[in-house]
């Protein structure tokens, strides 16, 4: 059984994301978690969630898609909720962003541009690739970058449930506003952890 990520302050992201949306979104995440735990009923829990993605072939082929969908739903939402908030970027991550994207502003513009290109439901991710360089990618539905050997650093939920009640069809304003509620202190910590792995 995987335990739930706790999100207490639903109103902490106002006015960019309403408390109503956050409350509903958190309940949506918990449905993914409940589904995952049901599907993993006989699983003995030797892998962490991200390791389970890479070892999905331990499950019967007929169950893999469903497990992966819910596992991705849990991982993607836990990262998204974790990196929302307020916090300063570390020098280490800022220097890496400047190195890989030429400037922080270029990184921001590229992230926004990529997010606007996503069609259907999915996420925009900042990831670390095998060369330990940063990339911005889109994934569909509940795909997780771990499936592609990429390490997620931050993400933006672009499913309609994440913004439609607050922004209706104006997804681009939601995407722009995301940059006002990123906890870059948390993103920097995730980057610092991930850069140590797979070297
Ligand atoms: Fe979501």
PDB file of C-alpha atoms and ligand atoms in Angstrom:
ATOM      1  CA  UNK A   1       0.000   0.000   0.000  1.00  0.00           C
ATOM      2  CA  UNK A   2       1.211   3.457  -0.860  1.00  0.00           C
ATOM      3  CA  UNK A   3       0.230   6.206   1.546  1.00  0.00           C
ATOM      4  CA  UNK A   4      -1.286   9.521   0.587  1.00  0.00           C
ATOM      5  CA  UNK A   5       0.593  12.743  -0.010  1.00  0.00           C
ATOM      6  CA  UNK A   6      -1.020  15.334   2.253  1.00  0.00           C
ATOM      7  CA  UNK A   7      -2.166  18.680   0.928  1.00  0.00           C
ATOM      8  CA  UNK A   8      -3.596  20.841   3.679  1.00  0.00           C
ATOM      9  CA  UNK A   9      -3.892  24.422   2.476  1.00  0.00           C
ATOM     10  CA  UNK A  10      -6.265  24.331  -0.459  1.00  0.00           C
ATOM     11  CA  UNK A  11      -6.452  28.131  -0.480  1.00  0.00           C
ATOM     12  CA  UNK A  12      -2.676  28.704  -0.607  1.00  0.00           C
ATOM     13  CA  UNK A  13      -2.639  29.209  -4.391  1.00  0.00           C
ATOM     14  CA  UNK A  14      -5.399  31.806  -4.659  1.00  0.00           C
ATOM     15  CA  UNK A  15      -6.070  33.739  -6.831  1.00  0.00           C
ATOM     16  CA  UNK A  16      -4.227  31.665  -9.455  1.00  0.00           C
ATOM     17  CA  UNK A  17      -5.842  28.343  -8.527  1.00  0.00           C
ATOM     18  CA  UNK A  18      -9.011  28.458  -6.419  1.00  0.00           C
ATOM     19  CA  UNK A  19      -9.378  26.471  -3.203  1.00  0.00           C
ATOM     20  CA  UNK A  20     -12.395  24.773  -4.812  1.00  0.00           C
ATOM     21  CA  UNK A  21     -10.237  23.515  -7.692  1.00  0.00           C
ATOM     22  CA  UNK A  22      -7.438  22.414  -5.348  1.00  0.00           C
ATOM     23  CA  UNK A  23      -9.864  20.523  -3.120  1.00  0.00           C
ATOM     24  CA  UNK A  24     -11.425  18.762  -6.101  1.00  0.00           C
ATOM     25  CA  UNK A  25      -7.999  18.112  -7.612  1.00  0.00           C
ATOM     26  CA  UNK A  26      -6.692  16.557  -4.416  1.00  0.00           C
ATOM     27  CA  UNK A  27      -9.722  14.242  -4.281  1.00  0.00           C
ATOM     28  CA  UNK A  28      -9.033  13.320  -7.887  1.00  0.00           C
ATOM     29  CA  UNK A  29      -5.464  12.383  -6.909  1.00  0.00           C
ATOM     30  CA  UNK A  30      -6.746  10.237  -4.053  1.00  0.00           C
ATOM     31  CA  UNK A  31      -8.886   8.289  -6.509  1.00  0.00           C
ATOM     32  CA  UNK A  32      -5.745   7.439  -8.476  1.00  0.00           C
ATOM     33  CA  UNK A  33      -4.082   6.334  -5.252  1.00  0.00           C
ATOM     34  CA  UNK A  34      -7.028   4.176  -4.187  1.00  0.00           C
ATOM     35  CA  UNK A  35      -7.196   2.591  -7.643  1.00  0.00           C
ATOM     36  CA  UNK A  36      -3.462   1.923  -7.570  1.00  0.00           C
ATOM     37  CA  UNK A  37      -3.563   0.331  -4.135  1.00  0.00           C
ATOM     38  CA  UNK A  38      -6.474  -1.886  -5.212  1.00  0.00           C
ATOM     39  CA  UNK A  39      -4.633  -2.968  -8.356  1.00  0.00           C
ATOM     40  CA  UNK A  40      -1.486  -3.714  -6.300  1.00  0.00           C
ATOM     41  CA  UNK A  41      -3.368  -5.865  -3.818  1.00  0.00           C
ATOM     42  CA  UNK A  42      -0.928  -8.741  -4.017  1.00  0.00           C
ATOM     43  CA  UNK A  43       2.186  -6.686  -4.483  1.00  0.00           C
ATOM     44  CA  UNK A  44       4.707  -6.986  -1.652  1.00  0.00           C
ATOM     45  CA  UNK A  45       6.004  -3.436  -1.927  1.00  0.00           C
ATOM     46  CA  UNK A  46       9.701  -3.905  -2.606  1.00  0.00           C
ATOM     47  CA  UNK A  47       9.900  -0.993  -5.064  1.00  0.00           C
ATOM     48  CA  UNK A  48       9.304   2.716  -4.580  1.00  0.00           C
ATOM     49  CA  UNK A  49       6.713   4.122  -6.993  1.00  0.00           C
ATOM     50  CA  UNK A  50       9.233   5.439  -9.518  1.00  0.00           C
ATOM     51  CA  UNK A  51      11.074   2.091  -9.464  1.00  0.00           C
ATOM     52  CA  UNK A  52       7.786   0.307 -10.053  1.00  0.00           C
ATOM     53  CA  UNK A  53       7.396   2.240 -13.333  1.00  0.00           C
ATOM     54  CA  UNK A  54      10.721   0.863 -14.534  1.00  0.00           C
ATOM     55  CA  UNK A  55       9.794  -2.642 -13.363  1.00  0.00           C
ATOM     56  CA  UNK A  56       6.222  -2.701 -14.639  1.00  0.00           C
ATOM     57  CA  UNK A  57       6.933  -6.025 -16.372  1.00  0.00           C
ATOM     58  CA  UNK A  58       6.756  -7.825 -12.998  1.00  0.00           C
ATOM     59  CA  UNK A  59       2.955  -7.604 -13.466  1.00  0.00           C
ATOM     60  CA  UNK A  60       0.875  -9.659 -15.942  1.00  0.00           C
ATOM     61  CA  UNK A  61       0.756  -7.985 -19.338  1.00  0.00           C
ATOM     62  CA  UNK A  62      -3.036  -7.563 -19.129  1.00  0.00           C
ATOM     63  CA  UNK A  63      -2.710  -5.462 -15.949  1.00  0.00           C
ATOM     64  CA  UNK A  64       0.234  -3.254 -16.877  1.00  0.00           C
ATOM     65  CA  UNK A  65      -1.609  -0.460 -18.702  1.00  0.00           C
ATOM     66  CA  UNK A  66      -4.093   0.036 -15.885  1.00  0.00           C
ATOM     67  CA  UNK A  67      -1.401  -0.057 -13.189  1.00  0.00           C
ATOM     68  CA  UNK A  68       0.820   2.340 -15.135  1.00  0.00           C
ATOM     69  CA  UNK A  69      -2.042   4.776 -15.724  1.00  0.00           C
ATOM     70  CA  UNK A  70      -2.866   4.978 -12.014  1.00  0.00           C
ATOM     71  CA  UNK A  71       0.782   4.895 -10.937  1.00  0.00           C
ATOM     72  CA  UNK A  72       1.491   7.783 -13.305  1.00  0.00           C
ATOM     73  CA  UNK A  73      -1.555   9.601 -11.948  1.00  0.00           C
ATOM     74  CA  UNK A  74      -0.185   9.285  -8.427  1.00  0.00           C
ATOM     75  CA  UNK A  75       3.418  10.232  -9.263  1.00  0.00           C
ATOM     76  CA  UNK A  76       2.455  13.144 -11.502  1.00  0.00           C
ATOM     77  CA  UNK A  77       0.030  14.660  -9.002  1.00  0.00           C
ATOM     78  CA  UNK A  78       2.381  14.222  -6.046  1.00  0.00           C
ATOM     79  CA  UNK A  79       5.109  16.118  -7.919  1.00  0.00           C
ATOM     80  CA  UNK A  80       2.682  18.836  -9.049  1.00  0.00           C
ATOM     81  CA  UNK A  81       1.292  19.411  -5.544  1.00  0.00           C
ATOM     82  CA  UNK A  82       4.795  19.330  -4.069  1.00  0.00           C
ATOM     83  CA  UNK A  83       6.206  22.058  -6.322  1.00  0.00           C
ATOM     84  CA  UNK A  84       3.286  24.493  -5.922  1.00  0.00           C
ATOM     85  CA  UNK A  85       3.829  27.362  -3.506  1.00  0.00           C
ATOM     86  CA  UNK A  86       6.525  29.935  -2.932  1.00  0.00           C
ATOM     87  CA  UNK A  87      10.259  29.539  -2.597  1.00  0.00           C
ATOM     88  CA  UNK A  88      13.583  30.733  -3.947  1.00  0.00           C
ATOM     89  CA  UNK A  89      15.594  28.891  -6.564  1.00  0.00           C
ATOM     90  CA  UNK A  90      19.028  27.598  -5.518  1.00  0.00           C
ATOM     91  CA  UNK A  91      22.182  28.920  -7.201  1.00  0.00           C
ATOM     92  CA  UNK A  92      22.856  25.352  -8.351  1.00  0.00           C
ATOM     93  CA  UNK A  93      19.565  25.011 -10.251  1.00  0.00           C
ATOM     94  CA  UNK A  94      19.601  28.598 -11.492  1.00  0.00           C
ATOM     95  CA  UNK A  95      23.106  28.108 -12.934  1.00  0.00           C
ATOM     96  CA  UNK A  96      22.024  24.862 -14.591  1.00  0.00           C
ATOM     97  CA  UNK A  97      18.973  26.524 -16.131  1.00  0.00           C
ATOM     98  CA  UNK A  98      21.113  29.410 -17.440  1.00  0.00           C
ATOM     99  CA  UNK A  99      23.589  26.858 -18.821  1.00  0.00           C
ATOM    100  CA  UNK A 100      20.943  24.699 -20.551  1.00  0.00           C
ATOM    101  CA  UNK A 101      18.443  27.382 -21.647  1.00  0.00           C
ATOM    102  CA  UNK A 102      20.725  30.468 -21.938  1.00  0.00           C
ATOM    103  CA  UNK A 103      18.684  32.419 -19.350  1.00  0.00           C
ATOM    104  CA  UNK A 104      15.956  31.876 -16.773  1.00  0.00           C
ATOM    105  CA  UNK A 105      13.594  33.929 -18.909  1.00  0.00           C
ATOM    106  CA  UNK A 106      14.293  31.737 -21.939  1.00  0.00           C
ATOM    107  CA  UNK A 107      13.557  28.665 -19.831  1.00  0.00           C
ATOM    108  CA  UNK A 108      10.272  30.199 -18.688  1.00  0.00           C
ATOM    109  CA  UNK A 109       9.285  31.136 -22.244  1.00  0.00           C
ATOM    110  CA  UNK A 110      10.188  27.664 -23.539  1.00  0.00           C
ATOM    111  CA  UNK A 111       8.186  25.979 -20.777  1.00  0.00           C
ATOM    112  CA  UNK A 112       5.157  28.187 -21.541  1.00  0.00           C
ATOM    113  CA  UNK A 113       5.504  27.613 -25.287  1.00  0.00           C
ATOM    114  CA  UNK A 114       5.747  23.830 -24.841  1.00  0.00           C
ATOM    115  CA  UNK A 115       2.751  23.779 -22.487  1.00  0.00           C
ATOM    116  CA  UNK A 116       0.667  25.690 -25.013  1.00  0.00           C
ATOM    117  CA  UNK A 117       1.532  23.084 -27.664  1.00  0.00           C
ATOM    118  CA  UNK A 118       0.060  20.153 -25.682  1.00  0.00           C
ATOM    119  CA  UNK A 119      -3.094  18.777 -27.235  1.00  0.00           C
ATOM    120  CA  UNK A 120      -5.578  16.848 -25.108  1.00  0.00           C
ATOM    121  CA  UNK A 121      -4.867  15.874 -21.501  1.00  0.00           C
ATOM    122  CA  UNK A 122      -1.350  15.636 -20.136  1.00  0.00           C
ATOM    123  CA  UNK A 123       1.503  17.497 -18.502  1.00  0.00           C
ATOM    124  CA  UNK A 124       4.488  19.657 -19.301  1.00  0.00           C
ATOM    125  CA  UNK A 125       7.602  18.504 -17.447  1.00  0.00           C
ATOM    126  CA  UNK A 126      11.060  19.804 -16.714  1.00  0.00           C
ATOM    127  CA  UNK A 127      13.203  16.656 -16.678  1.00  0.00           C
ATOM    128  CA  UNK A 128      16.798  15.552 -16.385  1.00  0.00           C
ATOM    129  CA  UNK A 129      17.979  13.371 -19.242  1.00  0.00           C
ATOM    130  CA  UNK A 130      20.675  10.672 -19.262  1.00  0.00           C
ATOM    131  CA  UNK A 131      23.367  13.276 -19.859  1.00  0.00           C
ATOM    132  CA  UNK A 132      22.182  15.164 -16.766  1.00  0.00           C
ATOM    133  CA  UNK A 133      20.874  18.002 -18.901  1.00  0.00           C
ATOM    134  CA  UNK A 134      17.513  19.678 -18.469  1.00  0.00           C
ATOM    135  CA  UNK A 135      14.767  19.257 -21.052  1.00  0.00           C
ATOM    136  CA  UNK A 136      11.172  20.417 -21.306  1.00  0.00           C
ATOM    137  CA  UNK A 137       8.769  17.775 -22.596  1.00  0.00           C
ATOM    138  CA  UNK A 138       5.053  17.119 -22.903  1.00  0.00           C
ATOM    139  CA  UNK A 139       3.514  13.804 -21.932  1.00  0.00           C
ATOM    140  CA  UNK A 140       0.003  12.561 -22.721  1.00  0.00           C
ATOM    141  CA  UNK A 141      -2.576  11.490 -20.158  1.00  0.00           C
ATOM    142  CA  UNK A 142      -0.783  10.009 -17.096  1.00  0.00           C
ATOM    143  CA  UNK A 143       2.453   9.043 -18.830  1.00  0.00           C
ATOM    144  CA  UNK A 144       5.423   9.490 -16.568  1.00  0.00           C
ATOM    145  CA  UNK A 145       8.929  10.573 -17.699  1.00  0.00           C
ATOM    146  CA  UNK A 146      10.305   7.613 -15.689  1.00  0.00           C
ATOM    147  CA  UNK A 147       8.956   5.369 -18.488  1.00  0.00           C
ATOM    148  CA  UNK A 148      11.396   7.075 -20.864  1.00  0.00           C
ATOM    149  CA  UNK A 149      14.395   6.995 -18.522  1.00  0.00           C
ATOM    150  CA  UNK A 150      13.940  10.685 -17.679  1.00  0.00           C
ATOM    151  CA  UNK A 151      13.900  12.117 -14.163  1.00  0.00           C
ATOM    152  CA  UNK A 152      11.055  14.584 -13.446  1.00  0.00           C
ATOM    153  CA  UNK A 153      12.027  17.858 -11.735  1.00  0.00           C
ATOM    154  CA  UNK A 154       8.789  19.844 -11.982  1.00  0.00           C
ATOM    155  CA  UNK A 155       5.517  19.606 -13.886  1.00  0.00           C
ATOM    156  CA  UNK A 156       2.357  21.442 -14.798  1.00  0.00           C
ATOM    157  CA  UNK A 157      -0.965  19.579 -14.831  1.00  0.00           C
ATOM    158  CA  UNK A 158      -2.765  20.444 -18.072  1.00  0.00           C
ATOM    159  CA  UNK A 159      -5.798  18.212 -17.640  1.00  0.00           C
ATOM    160  CA  UNK A 160      -8.989  20.287 -17.799  1.00  0.00           C
ATOM    161  CA  UNK A 161      -9.776  19.399 -14.172  1.00  0.00           C
ATOM    162  CA  UNK A 162      -6.693  21.408 -13.153  1.00  0.00           C
ATOM    163  CA  UNK A 163      -7.911  24.732 -14.539  1.00  0.00           C
ATOM    164  CA  UNK A 164     -11.297  24.633 -16.266  1.00  0.00           C
ATOM    165  CA  UNK A 165     -13.396  25.803 -13.297  1.00  0.00           C
ATOM    166  CA  UNK A 166     -11.110  28.807 -12.799  1.00  0.00           C
ATOM    167  CA  UNK A 167     -10.138  29.661 -16.377  1.00  0.00           C
ATOM    168  CA  UNK A 168     -12.668  27.902 -18.661  1.00  0.00           C
ATOM    169  CA  UNK A 169     -11.117  27.851 -22.150  1.00  0.00           C
ATOM    170  CA  UNK A 170      -8.314  30.271 -21.289  1.00  0.00           C
ATOM    171  CA  UNK A 171      -5.664  27.619 -20.691  1.00  0.00           C
ATOM    172  CA  UNK A 172      -2.847  29.966 -21.743  1.00  0.00           C
ATOM    173  CA  UNK A 173      -3.522  32.331 -18.805  1.00  0.00           C
ATOM    174  CA  UNK A 174      -3.444  29.343 -16.431  1.00  0.00           C
ATOM    175  CA  UNK A 175      -0.078  28.357 -17.947  1.00  0.00           C
ATOM    176  CA  UNK A 176       1.341  31.891 -17.531  1.00  0.00           C
ATOM    177  CA  UNK A 177       0.017  32.152 -13.958  1.00  0.00           C
ATOM    178  CA  UNK A 178       1.675  28.858 -13.015  1.00  0.00           C
ATOM    179  CA  UNK A 179       4.983  30.729 -12.807  1.00  0.00           C
ATOM    180  CA  UNK A 180       3.560  32.858  -9.944  1.00  0.00           C
ATOM    181  CA  UNK A 181       2.959  29.784  -7.750  1.00  0.00           C
ATOM    182  CA  UNK A 182       6.034  27.595  -8.182  1.00  0.00           C
ATOM    183  CA  UNK A 183       8.001  26.708  -5.072  1.00  0.00           C
ATOM    184  CA  UNK A 184      11.463  26.856  -6.645  1.00  0.00           C
ATOM    185  CA  UNK A 185      13.019  25.967  -3.298  1.00  0.00           C
ATOM    186  CA  UNK A 186      11.281  22.581  -3.570  1.00  0.00           C
ATOM    187  CA  UNK A 187      12.133  22.270  -7.283  1.00  0.00           C
ATOM    188  CA  UNK A 188      15.781  22.991  -6.392  1.00  0.00           C
ATOM    189  CA  UNK A 189      15.748  20.232  -3.754  1.00  0.00           C
ATOM    190  CA  UNK A 190      14.313  17.741  -6.232  1.00  0.00           C
ATOM    191  CA  UNK A 191      16.951  18.756  -8.780  1.00  0.00           C
ATOM    192  CA  UNK A 192      19.735  18.337  -6.184  1.00  0.00           C
ATOM    193  CA  UNK A 193      18.483  14.822  -5.325  1.00  0.00           C
ATOM    194  CA  UNK A 194      18.017  13.729  -8.928  1.00  0.00           C
ATOM    195  CA  UNK A 195      21.352  15.024 -10.218  1.00  0.00           C
ATOM    196  CA  UNK A 196      23.028  12.557  -7.814  1.00  0.00           C
ATOM    197  CA  UNK A 197      21.307   9.573  -9.434  1.00  0.00           C
ATOM    198  CA  UNK A 198      22.156   7.678 -12.616  1.00  0.00           C
ATOM    199  CA  UNK A 199      25.515   9.394 -12.959  1.00  0.00           C
TER     200      UNK A 199
HETATM  201 FE1  LIG B   1      -4.655  16.455 -12.264  1.00  0.00          FE
END
